[in-house]
């Protein structure tokens, strides 16, 4: 996914060693591109270049390899397993041009969640599927703005998605405030494996983003994004009995994030809150908190907790099968559109090595329960859903 | 979309659950608003202060949530869809 990432340049650059000290009496404050040296000067082990230095092209590139092992289950039944290797590349093409690319391969096996007794098509009977997805983004940096253009392609046996996006970032003269504007469009083709070609579906989606990032002080930065998405076409799940969804979907998402460095423990607190209003009716709230704690010997640990709660889609009906079904009206038994709350507990351990190498291991546990829903009742008759995923990553600054 | 329908949609979206928002505002409000000079931004340049220090991990994690939850989005635009939801 091409991020409308809005970060802040370390400094504005200049002849003086930028960022290492305040200017002396009579000395001009540093300005200009030389302060990218700050990023290089801070290129200690683990200090990987990041595209999130979003006001200037990175000085160095980075290559990241990651492997994800995912498994989910419901009471008494194992469900999906996914093994997913992936790759990410950040490469400066010039002093003002940067390339980002990623490639993901998902190997999926198992069965999707059981919606009480609903089984149809591939759902519930066991599936073996794959997904290959890639995206490329090129960003051109100017003095007070940057323009990024990206494309993405995703292919599964029954699904093809093509997308493109344009992003504009502009910042104030002191580089403490950044405005981000983004627009993206996606065209998806749905080809169910158990249906004749004439029943193939199609849908188009357009997204609009507006974001503001503000440096609060030397130790804190906040970002707030509004994203509006509108889609038309086939949203049905072809593998669920009688699944019939509206042919249009609009969502408005508001995401706010705060990163606060705390000098006393030498740690960083990362908070985020997101609200989504969805025309399907599954409005949601999400809060997440993570604590980045450096440890001796170039280690760092990041525990994380996330809470998510959503209302049900207005056309979701719980058991028994057929409850609420009206011919010609929207209807679904998809548990993902039920009302529930969900909690994620995760921890990540990472270590930096010499010469720009770093490695990390992350463990995550996730569970959905109708009884955990806030601001209303959870859907009845829905089994708890649990998942765990383990990620291993290795990175090298280029 | 007609402007009137867009406004109605936005108005309905204002049924916000304000408690988490207020909490975040309070936390942010505790931070001093003192925008730094260029030579004071060393801490901000560190990876742990970025909103997405590991783009690949963020990408895979958000894909999991997109495929297992009803609502998705807010982190950026582009990237396309999948048959997972």
Tab-separated table of C-alpha atoms in Angstrom:
chain	number	residue	atom	x	y	z
A	1	UNK	CA	0.000	0.000	0.000
A	2	UNK	CA	1.399	3.370	-0.963
A	3	UNK	CA	1.426	5.385	2.213
A	4	UNK	CA	0.627	9.025	2.394
A	5	UNK	CA	3.334	9.122	5.002
A	6	UNK	CA	3.964	12.594	6.279
A	7	UNK	CA	7.127	12.825	8.295
A	8	UNK	CA	9.480	15.652	9.029
A	9	UNK	CA	12.949	16.321	7.768
A	10	UNK	CA	15.600	16.157	10.429
A	11	UNK	CA	16.754	19.623	9.620
A	12	UNK	CA	16.809	22.100	6.836
A	13	UNK	CA	20.485	21.659	5.994
A	14	UNK	CA	23.345	24.092	5.616
A	15	UNK	CA	27.101	24.515	5.691
A	16	UNK	CA	27.322	23.975	9.429
A	17	UNK	CA	27.114	20.437	10.792
A	18	UNK	CA	23.371	20.541	10.961
A	19	UNK	CA	21.529	19.359	14.015
A	20	UNK	CA	24.636	18.612	16.058
A	21	UNK	CA	24.587	21.984	17.774
A	22	UNK	CA	22.776	25.253	17.810
A	23	UNK	CA	24.414	28.000	15.741
A	24	UNK	CA	27.012	30.048	17.583
A	25	UNK	CA	26.639	33.794	18.074
A	26	UNK	CA	26.921	35.452	14.703
A	27	UNK	CA	26.700	32.180	12.846
A	28	UNK	CA	23.892	31.755	10.345
A	29	UNK	CA	21.344	29.116	11.104
A	30	UNK	CA	21.875	26.124	8.864
A	31	UNK	CA	19.659	25.804	5.843
A	32	UNK	CA	19.709	23.772	2.642
A	33	UNK	CA	20.223	20.127	1.782
A	34	UNK	CA	23.418	19.478	3.755
A	35	UNK	CA	21.426	18.646	6.826
A	36	UNK	CA	20.610	15.312	5.319
A	37	UNK	CA	23.998	14.640	6.868
A	38	UNK	CA	22.112	14.419	10.106
A	39	UNK	CA	20.454	11.250	8.935
A	40	UNK	CA	23.831	9.868	7.916
A	41	UNK	CA	25.456	11.039	11.133
A	42	UNK	CA	22.795	9.221	13.022
A	43	UNK	CA	23.291	6.145	10.845
A	44	UNK	CA	24.250	4.119	13.829
A	45	UNK	CA	23.469	0.406	13.850
A	46	UNK	CA	19.776	0.020	13.311
A	47	UNK	CA	19.319	3.559	12.060
A	48	UNK	CA	17.786	2.469	8.795
A	49	UNK	CA	16.845	5.077	6.236
A	50	UNK	CA	13.136	5.577	6.010
A	51	UNK	CA	10.913	6.962	3.342
A	52	UNK	CA	9.161	8.646	6.220
A	53	UNK	CA	11.811	11.403	6.133
A	54	UNK	CA	9.180	12.630	3.797
A	55	UNK	CA	10.492	16.080	3.023
A	56	UNK	CA	13.636	14.924	1.271
A	57	UNK	CA	14.865	11.882	-0.550
A	58	UNK	CA	16.687	9.378	1.641
A	59	UNK	CA	20.473	9.350	1.538
A	60	UNK	CA	20.626	5.595	1.535
A	61	UNK	CA	18.401	2.758	0.519
A	62	UNK	CA	17.145	-0.197	2.500
A	63	UNK	CA	16.227	-3.760	1.653
A	64	UNK	CA	13.920	-5.680	3.986
A	65	UNK	CA	12.943	-9.321	3.867
A	66	UNK	CA	10.118	-10.565	6.042
A	67	UNK	CA	8.405	-13.882	6.626
A	68	UNK	CA	4.974	-14.160	8.229
A	69	UNK	CA	3.341	-17.271	9.589
A	70	UNK	CA	-0.367	-16.806	10.287
A	71	UNK	CA	-2.951	-19.152	11.751
A	72	UNK	CA	-6.526	-18.628	12.921
A	73	UNK	CA	-9.135	-20.775	14.556
A	74	UNK	CA	-12.534	-20.935	16.208
A	75	UNK	CA	-13.586	-23.123	19.131
A	76	UNK	CA	-12.952	-26.706	18.171
A	77	UNK	CA	-11.927	-25.905	14.616
A	78	UNK	CA	-8.692	-24.844	12.989
A	79	UNK	CA	-9.225	-22.416	10.109
A	80	UNK	CA	-6.819	-20.595	7.854
A	81	UNK	CA	-3.060	-20.849	7.677
A	82	UNK	CA	-0.983	-18.445	5.644
A	83	UNK	CA	2.725	-18.398	4.971
A	84	UNK	CA	3.874	-15.134	3.483
A	85	UNK	CA	7.349	-14.101	2.409
A	86	UNK	CA	7.672	-10.470	1.410
A	87	UNK	CA	10.263	-7.963	0.289
A	88	UNK	CA	10.598	-4.176	0.511
A	89	UNK	CA	13.077	-1.923	-1.234
A	90	UNK	CA	13.759	1.770	-0.732
A	91	UNK	CA	16.239	3.177	-3.212
A	92	UNK	CA	17.314	6.781	-3.801
A	93	UNK	CA	17.555	7.332	-7.546
A	94	UNK	CA	19.032	10.806	-7.203
A	95	UNK	CA	19.242	13.568	-4.624
A	96	UNK	CA	15.585	14.373	-5.263
A	97	UNK	CA	14.084	11.112	-6.489
A	98	UNK	CA	13.293	7.972	-4.519
A	99	UNK	CA	11.882	4.590	-5.408
A	100	UNK	CA	9.913	2.275	-3.129
A	101	UNK	CA	8.753	-1.191	-4.081
A	102	UNK	CA	7.345	-4.205	-2.316
A	103	UNK	CA	6.414	-7.751	-3.238
A	104	UNK	CA	4.266	-10.128	-1.188
A	105	UNK	CA	3.380	-13.771	-1.737
A	106	UNK	CA	0.655	-15.381	0.366
A	107	UNK	CA	0.200	-19.147	0.400
A	108	UNK	CA	-3.191	-19.811	1.992
A	109	UNK	CA	-4.731	-23.064	3.099
A	110	UNK	CA	-7.645	-24.091	5.289
A	111	UNK	CA	-11.221	-22.926	5.629
A	112	UNK	CA	-12.738	-19.522	6.194
A	113	UNK	CA	-14.711	-18.897	9.370
A	114	UNK	CA	-17.866	-20.813	9.818
A	115	UNK	CA	-20.965	-18.649	9.886
A	116	UNK	CA	-23.031	-21.096	11.951
A	117	UNK	CA	-23.911	-23.733	9.349
A	118	UNK	CA	-23.246	-21.792	6.174
A	119	UNK	CA	-21.037	-23.572	3.683
A	120	UNK	CA	-20.941	-22.848	0.008
A	121	UNK	CA	-18.403	-22.673	-2.707
A	122	UNK	CA	-14.859	-22.721	-1.407
A	123	UNK	CA	-15.797	-21.389	2.016
A	124	UNK	CA	-15.869	-24.019	4.730
A	125	UNK	CA	-14.846	-26.839	2.431
A	126	UNK	CA	-11.166	-26.075	2.596
A	127	UNK	CA	-9.171	-23.903	0.253
A	128	UNK	CA	-5.690	-23.721	-1.112
A	129	UNK	CA	-5.022	-20.399	-2.660
A	130	UNK	CA	-2.245	-17.966	-3.300
A	131	UNK	CA	-1.898	-14.215	-3.653
A	132	UNK	CA	0.887	-12.335	-5.310
A	133	UNK	CA	0.926	-8.578	-4.851
A	134	UNK	CA	3.377	-5.896	-5.755
A	135	UNK	CA	3.519	-2.137	-5.680
A	136	UNK	CA	5.926	0.541	-6.852
A	137	UNK	CA	6.116	4.189	-5.860
A	138	UNK	CA	8.323	6.973	-7.181
A	139	UNK	CA	8.575	10.236	-5.241
A	140	UNK	CA	10.098	13.462	-6.550
A	141	UNK	CA	11.181	15.969	-3.930
A	142	UNK	CA	11.262	19.728	-4.354
A	143	UNK	CA	12.119	22.464	-1.908
A	144	UNK	CA	8.689	22.828	-0.358
A	145	UNK	CA	6.734	19.886	-1.757
A	146	UNK	CA	6.979	16.316	-2.963
A	147	UNK	CA	4.926	14.368	-5.479
A	148	UNK	CA	4.547	10.602	-5.398
A	149	UNK	CA	3.053	8.328	-8.042
A	150	UNK	CA	2.377	4.678	-7.335
A	151	UNK	CA	0.891	1.590	-8.897
A	152	UNK	CA	-0.154	-1.723	-7.412
A	153	UNK	CA	-1.187	-5.111	-8.721
A	154	UNK	CA	-2.590	-8.092	-6.822
A	155	UNK	CA	-3.450	-11.489	-8.257
A	156	UNK	CA	-5.250	-14.481	-6.774
A	157	UNK	CA	-6.933	-17.421	-8.446
A	158	UNK	CA	-10.277	-15.677	-8.181
A	159	UNK	CA	-9.346	-12.009	-7.816
A	160	UNK	CA	-7.296	-9.428	-9.668
A	161	UNK	CA	-6.783	-5.883	-8.448
A	162	UNK	CA	-5.105	-2.995	-10.240
A	163	UNK	CA	-4.590	0.335	-8.516
A	164	UNK	CA	-2.864	3.647	-8.934
A	165	UNK	CA	-2.369	6.649	-6.685
A	166	UNK	CA	-0.985	10.176	-6.686
A	167	UNK	CA	0.138	11.917	-3.532
A	168	UNK	CA	1.190	15.503	-2.890
A	169	UNK	CA	2.982	16.607	0.274
A	170	UNK	CA	3.743	20.225	1.050
A	171	UNK	CA	5.232	21.721	4.182
A	172	UNK	CA	5.720	25.025	5.903
A	173	UNK	CA	8.995	26.905	5.704
A	174	UNK	CA	10.087	25.711	9.147
A	175	UNK	CA	9.171	22.156	8.105
A	176	UNK	CA	7.192	21.600	11.271
A	177	UNK	CA	3.857	21.159	9.527
A	178	UNK	CA	3.118	19.001	6.516
A	179	UNK	CA	-0.067	18.772	4.486
A	180	UNK	CA	-0.781	15.635	2.503
A	181	UNK	CA	-3.241	15.181	-0.331
A	182	UNK	CA	-3.814	11.845	-1.976
A	183	UNK	CA	-6.080	10.275	-4.547
A	184	UNK	CA	-6.187	6.649	-5.597
A	185	UNK	CA	-8.292	4.432	-7.778
A	186	UNK	CA	-8.583	0.649	-7.903
A	187	UNK	CA	-10.232	-1.682	-10.378
A	188	UNK	CA	-10.970	-5.180	-9.146
A	189	UNK	CA	-12.101	-8.255	-11.094
A	190	UNK	CA	-13.771	-11.089	-9.175
A	191	UNK	CA	-13.786	-14.541	-10.801
A	192	UNK	CA	-15.225	-17.126	-8.367
A	193	UNK	CA	-13.696	-20.557	-8.853
A	194	UNK	CA	-17.032	-22.364	-8.601
A	195	UNK	CA	-19.055	-20.173	-10.947
A	196	UNK	CA	-19.277	-19.838	-14.719
A	197	UNK	CA	-17.491	-16.834	-16.251
A	198	UNK	CA	-20.758	-15.033	-16.886
A	199	UNK	CA	-21.151	-14.641	-13.118
A	200	UNK	CA	-17.816	-12.832	-12.726
A	201	UNK	CA	-17.971	-9.532	-10.878
A	202	UNK	CA	-16.220	-6.222	-11.018
A	203	UNK	CA	-15.849	-3.177	-8.819
A	204	UNK	CA	-14.137	0.196	-8.827
A	205	UNK	CA	-13.010	2.195	-5.821
A	206	UNK	CA	-11.745	5.757	-5.480
A	207	UNK	CA	-10.067	7.076	-2.337
A	208	UNK	CA	-9.329	10.638	-1.270
A	209	UNK	CA	-6.981	11.563	1.561
A	210	UNK	CA	-6.207	14.762	3.409
A	211	UNK	CA	-3.710	14.713	6.238
A	212	UNK	CA	-1.853	17.095	8.512
A	213	UNK	CA	1.323	16.293	10.395
A	214	UNK	CA	2.515	18.693	13.087
A	215	UNK	CA	5.702	18.627	15.091
A	216	UNK	CA	4.616	19.575	18.590
A	217	UNK	CA	8.085	19.875	20.105
A	218	UNK	CA	11.496	18.244	19.868
A	219	UNK	CA	10.057	15.027	21.306
A	220	UNK	CA	6.523	14.784	19.941
A	221	UNK	CA	4.790	14.634	16.580
A	222	UNK	CA	1.112	14.187	15.746
A	223	UNK	CA	-0.621	13.252	12.513
A	224	UNK	CA	-4.293	13.282	11.576
A	225	UNK	CA	-5.697	11.886	8.318
A	226	UNK	CA	-9.166	11.955	6.806
A	227	UNK	CA	-9.800	9.378	4.111
A	228	UNK	CA	-12.955	9.117	2.051
A	229	UNK	CA	-13.543	6.040	-0.067
A	230	UNK	CA	-16.316	5.404	-2.558
A	231	UNK	CA	-16.802	2.147	-4.399
A	232	UNK	CA	-19.243	0.759	-6.917
A	233	UNK	CA	-19.730	-2.756	-8.182
A	234	UNK	CA	-19.743	-6.259	-6.796
A	235	UNK	CA	-19.136	-6.471	-3.037
A	236	UNK	CA	-20.763	-9.882	-2.551
A	237	UNK	CA	-18.882	-12.817	-1.071
A	238	UNK	CA	-19.420	-15.434	-3.799
A	239	UNK	CA	-18.644	-18.293	-1.436
A	240	UNK	CA	-21.438	-17.603	1.053
A	241	UNK	CA	-25.001	-18.708	0.565
A	242	UNK	CA	-27.384	-15.944	-0.492
A	243	UNK	CA	-24.758	-13.265	0.122
A	244	UNK	CA	-26.087	-10.091	-1.425
A	245	UNK	CA	-24.559	-6.715	-0.561
A	246	UNK	CA	-25.231	-3.195	-1.783
A	247	UNK	CA	-23.516	-2.355	-5.037
A	248	UNK	CA	-21.973	0.781	-3.566
A	249	UNK	CA	-19.948	1.420	-0.458
A	250	UNK	CA	-18.723	4.665	1.095
A	251	UNK	CA	-16.425	4.956	4.078
A	252	UNK	CA	-15.042	7.915	5.963
A	253	UNK	CA	-12.020	7.158	8.101
A	254	UNK	CA	-10.389	9.492	10.614
A	255	UNK	CA	-7.008	8.398	11.894
A	256	UNK	CA	-4.959	10.326	14.436
A	257	UNK	CA	-1.520	9.231	15.625
A	258	UNK	CA	0.851	10.618	18.231
A	259	UNK	CA	4.473	9.683	18.841
A	260	UNK	CA	5.941	10.953	22.104
A	261	UNK	CA	9.549	10.424	23.182
A	262	UNK	CA	9.979	10.198	26.954
A	263	UNK	CA	13.513	11.139	28.040
A	264	UNK	CA	13.347	9.606	31.515
A	265	UNK	CA	12.883	5.994	30.403
A	266	UNK	CA	14.442	6.764	26.986
A	267	UNK	CA	11.315	5.278	25.404
A	268	UNK	CA	8.795	6.246	22.754
A	269	UNK	CA	5.061	5.999	23.265
A	270	UNK	CA	3.021	5.559	20.093
A	271	UNK	CA	-0.726	6.128	20.278
A	272	UNK	CA	-3.329	5.987	17.585
A	273	UNK	CA	-7.081	6.269	17.285
A	274	UNK	CA	-9.217	5.590	14.252
A	275	UNK	CA	-12.916	6.015	13.620
A	276	UNK	CA	-14.603	4.665	10.498
A	277	UNK	CA	-18.116	5.402	9.337
A	278	UNK	CA	-19.215	2.875	6.733
A	279	UNK	CA	-22.347	3.018	4.586
A	280	UNK	CA	-22.657	-0.729	5.192
A	281	UNK	CA	-23.363	0.139	8.836
A	282	UNK	CA	-20.270	-1.496	10.379
A	283	UNK	CA	-18.956	1.663	12.001
A	284	UNK	CA	-15.853	1.099	14.082
A	285	UNK	CA	-13.515	2.559	16.670
A	286	UNK	CA	-9.930	1.459	17.180
A	287	UNK	CA	-7.301	2.489	19.703
A	288	UNK	CA	-3.732	1.242	19.793
A	289	UNK	CA	-0.817	1.882	22.103
A	290	UNK	CA	2.776	0.759	21.643
A	291	UNK	CA	5.825	1.350	23.819
A	292	UNK	CA	9.242	1.311	22.145
A	293	UNK	CA	11.924	0.608	24.741
A	294	UNK	CA	15.618	0.452	23.840
A	295	UNK	CA	17.596	-2.157	25.743
A	296	UNK	CA	21.306	-2.790	26.182
A	297	UNK	CA	23.378	-4.394	23.444
A	298	UNK	CA	21.420	-2.715	20.616
A	299	UNK	CA	18.211	-4.543	21.459
A	300	UNK	CA	14.783	-2.939	21.615
A	301	UNK	CA	11.391	-4.275	22.632
A	302	UNK	CA	7.972	-2.964	21.661
A	303	UNK	CA	4.890	-4.304	23.419
A	304	UNK	CA	1.593	-3.334	21.815
A	305	UNK	CA	-2.094	-3.497	22.653
A	306	UNK	CA	-4.933	-2.757	20.254
A	307	UNK	CA	-8.663	-2.625	20.845
A	308	UNK	CA	-11.208	-2.623	18.042
A	309	UNK	CA	-15.002	-2.475	18.202
A	310	UNK	CA	-17.536	-2.405	15.397
A	311	UNK	CA	-21.284	-2.394	14.897
A	312	UNK	CA	-22.818	-4.860	12.476
A	313	UNK	CA	-23.666	-4.160	8.870
A	314	UNK	CA	-27.330	-3.351	8.548
A	315	UNK	CA	-27.784	-6.396	6.325
A	316	UNK	CA	-25.970	-8.831	8.616
A	317	UNK	CA	-28.138	-11.497	10.198
A	318	UNK	CA	-27.060	-14.080	12.739
A	319	UNK	CA	-28.368	-17.640	13.073
A	320	UNK	CA	-30.485	-19.463	12.233
A	321	UNK	CA	-29.674	-19.521	8.537
A	322	UNK	CA	-32.280	-17.581	6.628
A	323	UNK	CA	-33.142	-15.360	9.580
A	324	UNK	CA	-33.912	-11.921	8.156
A	325	UNK	CA	-33.556	-13.010	4.552
A	326	UNK	CA	-35.828	-11.143	2.140
A	327	UNK	CA	-35.485	-11.954	-1.564
A	328	UNK	CA	-33.929	-9.057	-3.423
A	329	UNK	CA	-32.743	-7.290	-0.243
A	330	UNK	CA	-29.134	-7.103	1.017
A	331	UNK	CA	-28.225	-10.063	3.193
A	332	UNK	CA	-25.062	-11.592	4.638
A	333	UNK	CA	-23.980	-14.089	7.248
A	334	UNK	CA	-20.334	-13.038	7.033
A	335	UNK	CA	-19.027	-12.886	10.602
A	336	UNK	CA	-16.666	-10.082	9.667
A	337	UNK	CA	-19.693	-7.812	9.311
A	338	UNK	CA	-21.128	-8.807	12.692
A	339	UNK	CA	-20.982	-6.653	15.834
A	340	UNK	CA	-18.022	-7.518	18.054
A	341	UNK	CA	-14.945	-6.274	19.797
A	342	UNK	CA	-11.404	-7.471	19.231
A	343	UNK	CA	-8.145	-7.265	21.135
A	344	UNK	CA	-4.590	-7.663	19.861
A	345	UNK	CA	-1.621	-8.265	22.113
A	346	UNK	CA	1.763	-8.150	20.438
A	347	UNK	CA	5.431	-7.829	21.202
A	348	UNK	CA	8.330	-7.122	18.891
A	349	UNK	CA	11.996	-7.625	19.660
A	350	UNK	CA	14.596	-6.121	17.370
A	351	UNK	CA	18.324	-5.843	17.308
A	352	UNK	CA	20.652	-3.645	15.342
A	353	UNK	CA	23.962	-4.940	14.041
A	354	UNK	CA	26.955	-3.309	12.442
A	355	UNK	CA	27.052	-2.151	8.837
A	356	UNK	CA	23.358	-1.267	8.702
A	357	UNK	CA	21.982	-4.735	9.444
A	358	UNK	CA	19.019	-5.305	11.730
A	359	UNK	CA	16.671	-8.161	12.562
A	360	UNK	CA	13.371	-8.470	14.368
A	361	UNK	CA	10.911	-11.022	15.674
A	362	UNK	CA	7.272	-10.221	16.390
A	363	UNK	CA	4.511	-12.250	18.015
A	364	UNK	CA	0.841	-11.256	17.861
A	365	UNK	CA	-2.302	-12.740	19.341
A	366	UNK	CA	-5.769	-11.593	18.273
A	367	UNK	CA	-9.259	-12.464	19.376
A	368	UNK	CA	-12.757	-11.311	18.404
A	369	UNK	CA	-15.737	-11.733	20.722
A	370	UNK	CA	-19.259	-10.336	20.380
A	371	UNK	CA	-19.273	-9.700	24.121
A	372	UNK	CA	-16.297	-7.383	23.784
A	373	UNK	CA	-18.161	-4.877	21.704
A	374	UNK	CA	-18.456	-1.332	23.123
A	375	UNK	CA	-21.255	1.152	22.445
A	376	UNK	CA	-23.848	-1.589	21.926
A	377	UNK	CA	-24.566	-5.290	21.966
A	378	UNK	CA	-22.552	-7.857	20.086
A	379	UNK	CA	-24.142	-10.135	17.516
A	380	UNK	CA	-25.663	-13.257	18.979
A	381	UNK	CA	-24.745	-16.759	17.942
A	382	UNK	CA	-21.283	-15.809	16.647
A	383	UNK	CA	-18.368	-17.913	17.809
A	384	UNK	CA	-15.199	-16.244	19.093
A	385	UNK	CA	-12.483	-15.974	16.484
A	386	UNK	CA	-8.775	-16.164	17.326
A	387	UNK	CA	-5.601	-15.671	15.352
A	388	UNK	CA	-1.899	-15.544	15.910
A	389	UNK	CA	0.875	-14.449	13.632
A	390	UNK	CA	4.631	-14.595	13.879
A	391	UNK	CA	6.855	-12.345	11.841
A	392	UNK	CA	10.587	-12.485	11.248
A	393	UNK	CA	12.378	-9.706	9.440
A	394	UNK	CA	15.885	-8.784	8.389
A	395	UNK	CA	16.966	-5.460	6.928
A	396	UNK	CA	20.072	-3.989	5.409
A	397	UNK	CA	20.802	-0.345	4.729
A	398	UNK	CA	22.149	-0.071	1.189
B	1	UNK	CA	-22.274	11.903	-5.348
B	2	UNK	CA	-24.745	14.802	-5.044
B	3	UNK	CA	-23.530	17.385	-2.602
B	4	UNK	CA	-26.639	17.029	-0.423
B	5	UNK	CA	-26.112	13.288	-0.027
B	6	UNK	CA	-22.429	13.803	0.748
B	7	UNK	CA	-23.317	16.297	3.461
B	8	UNK	CA	-25.931	13.954	4.915
B	9	UNK	CA	-23.387	11.144	4.913
B	10	UNK	CA	-20.849	13.322	6.703
B	11	UNK	CA	-23.449	14.466	9.227
B	12	UNK	CA	-24.347	10.877	10.068
B	13	UNK	CA	-20.642	10.165	10.486
B	14	UNK	CA	-20.527	12.709	13.271
B	15	UNK	CA	-22.085	10.193	15.638
B	16	UNK	CA	-18.576	9.873	16.927
B	17	UNK	CA	-17.676	7.927	20.012
B	18	UNK	CA	-15.742	10.805	21.467
B	19	UNK	CA	-14.093	9.201	24.440
B	20	UNK	CA	-11.059	7.790	22.584
B	21	UNK	CA	-10.766	11.049	20.667
B	22	UNK	CA	-10.868	13.084	23.844
B	23	UNK	CA	-8.287	10.793	25.380
B	24	UNK	CA	-5.920	11.293	22.485
B	25	UNK	CA	-6.508	15.037	22.529
B	26	UNK	CA	-5.748	15.142	26.247
B	27	UNK	CA	-2.551	13.171	25.762
B	28	UNK	CA	-1.494	15.375	22.866
B	29	UNK	CA	-2.467	18.434	24.861
B	30	UNK	CA	-0.072	17.395	27.596
B	31	UNK	CA	2.717	17.776	25.086
B	32	UNK	CA	4.176	21.241	24.999
B	33	UNK	CA	3.574	23.057	21.727
B	34	UNK	CA	7.075	24.344	21.097
B	35	UNK	CA	8.012	23.648	17.481
B	36	UNK	CA	11.754	22.959	17.401
B	37	UNK	CA	14.508	24.611	15.460
B	38	UNK	CA	16.284	22.530	12.800
B	39	UNK	CA	19.162	21.613	15.110
B	40	UNK	CA	16.693	20.332	17.723
B	41	UNK	CA	15.130	17.641	15.521
B	42	UNK	CA	17.574	14.838	16.149
B	43	UNK	CA	15.107	12.773	18.164
B	44	UNK	CA	12.405	13.187	15.557
B	45	UNK	CA	14.661	11.697	12.891
B	46	UNK	CA	14.992	8.375	14.672
B	47	UNK	CA	13.075	5.358	13.279
B	48	UNK	CA	11.033	4.863	16.446
B	49	UNK	CA	9.578	8.354	15.984
B	50	UNK	CA	8.302	7.572	12.470
B	51	UNK	CA	4.661	6.644	12.048
B	52	UNK	CA	5.607	3.674	9.846
B	53	UNK	CA	9.175	2.694	10.761
B	54	UNK	CA	8.719	-0.726	9.155
B	55	UNK	CA	6.553	-0.336	6.029
B	56	UNK	CA	6.575	-4.047	5.271
B	57	UNK	CA	5.401	-5.031	8.734
B	58	UNK	CA	2.710	-2.337	8.609
B	59	UNK	CA	1.572	-3.579	5.208
B	60	UNK	CA	1.204	-7.196	6.298
B	61	UNK	CA	-0.432	-6.344	9.623
B	62	UNK	CA	-3.006	-4.053	8.026
B	63	UNK	CA	-3.736	-6.720	5.438
B	64	UNK	CA	-4.585	-9.124	8.264
B	65	UNK	CA	-6.952	-6.640	9.859
B	66	UNK	CA	-8.539	-5.800	6.494
B	67	UNK	CA	-9.269	-9.463	5.837
B	68	UNK	CA	-10.637	-10.213	9.315
B	69	UNK	CA	-12.544	-7.047	10.210
B	70	UNK	CA	-15.411	-5.247	8.552
B	71	UNK	CA	-13.864	-1.799	8.389
B	72	UNK	CA	-10.526	-0.851	6.935
B	73	UNK	CA	-8.576	2.178	5.811
B	74	UNK	CA	-7.335	5.503	7.071
B	75	UNK	CA	-3.612	4.869	6.729
B	76	UNK	CA	-3.111	5.931	3.154
B	77	UNK	CA	-4.416	5.600	-0.365
B	78	UNK	CA	-3.458	3.219	-3.119
B	79	UNK	CA	-2.409	-0.381	-2.897
B	80	UNK	CA	-5.457	-2.012	-4.418
B	81	UNK	CA	-7.713	-4.660	-2.943
B	82	UNK	CA	-7.817	-8.396	-2.403
B	83	UNK	CA	-10.298	-11.218	-2.384
B	84	UNK	CA	-9.938	-11.530	1.345
B	85	UNK	CA	-12.850	-9.319	2.304
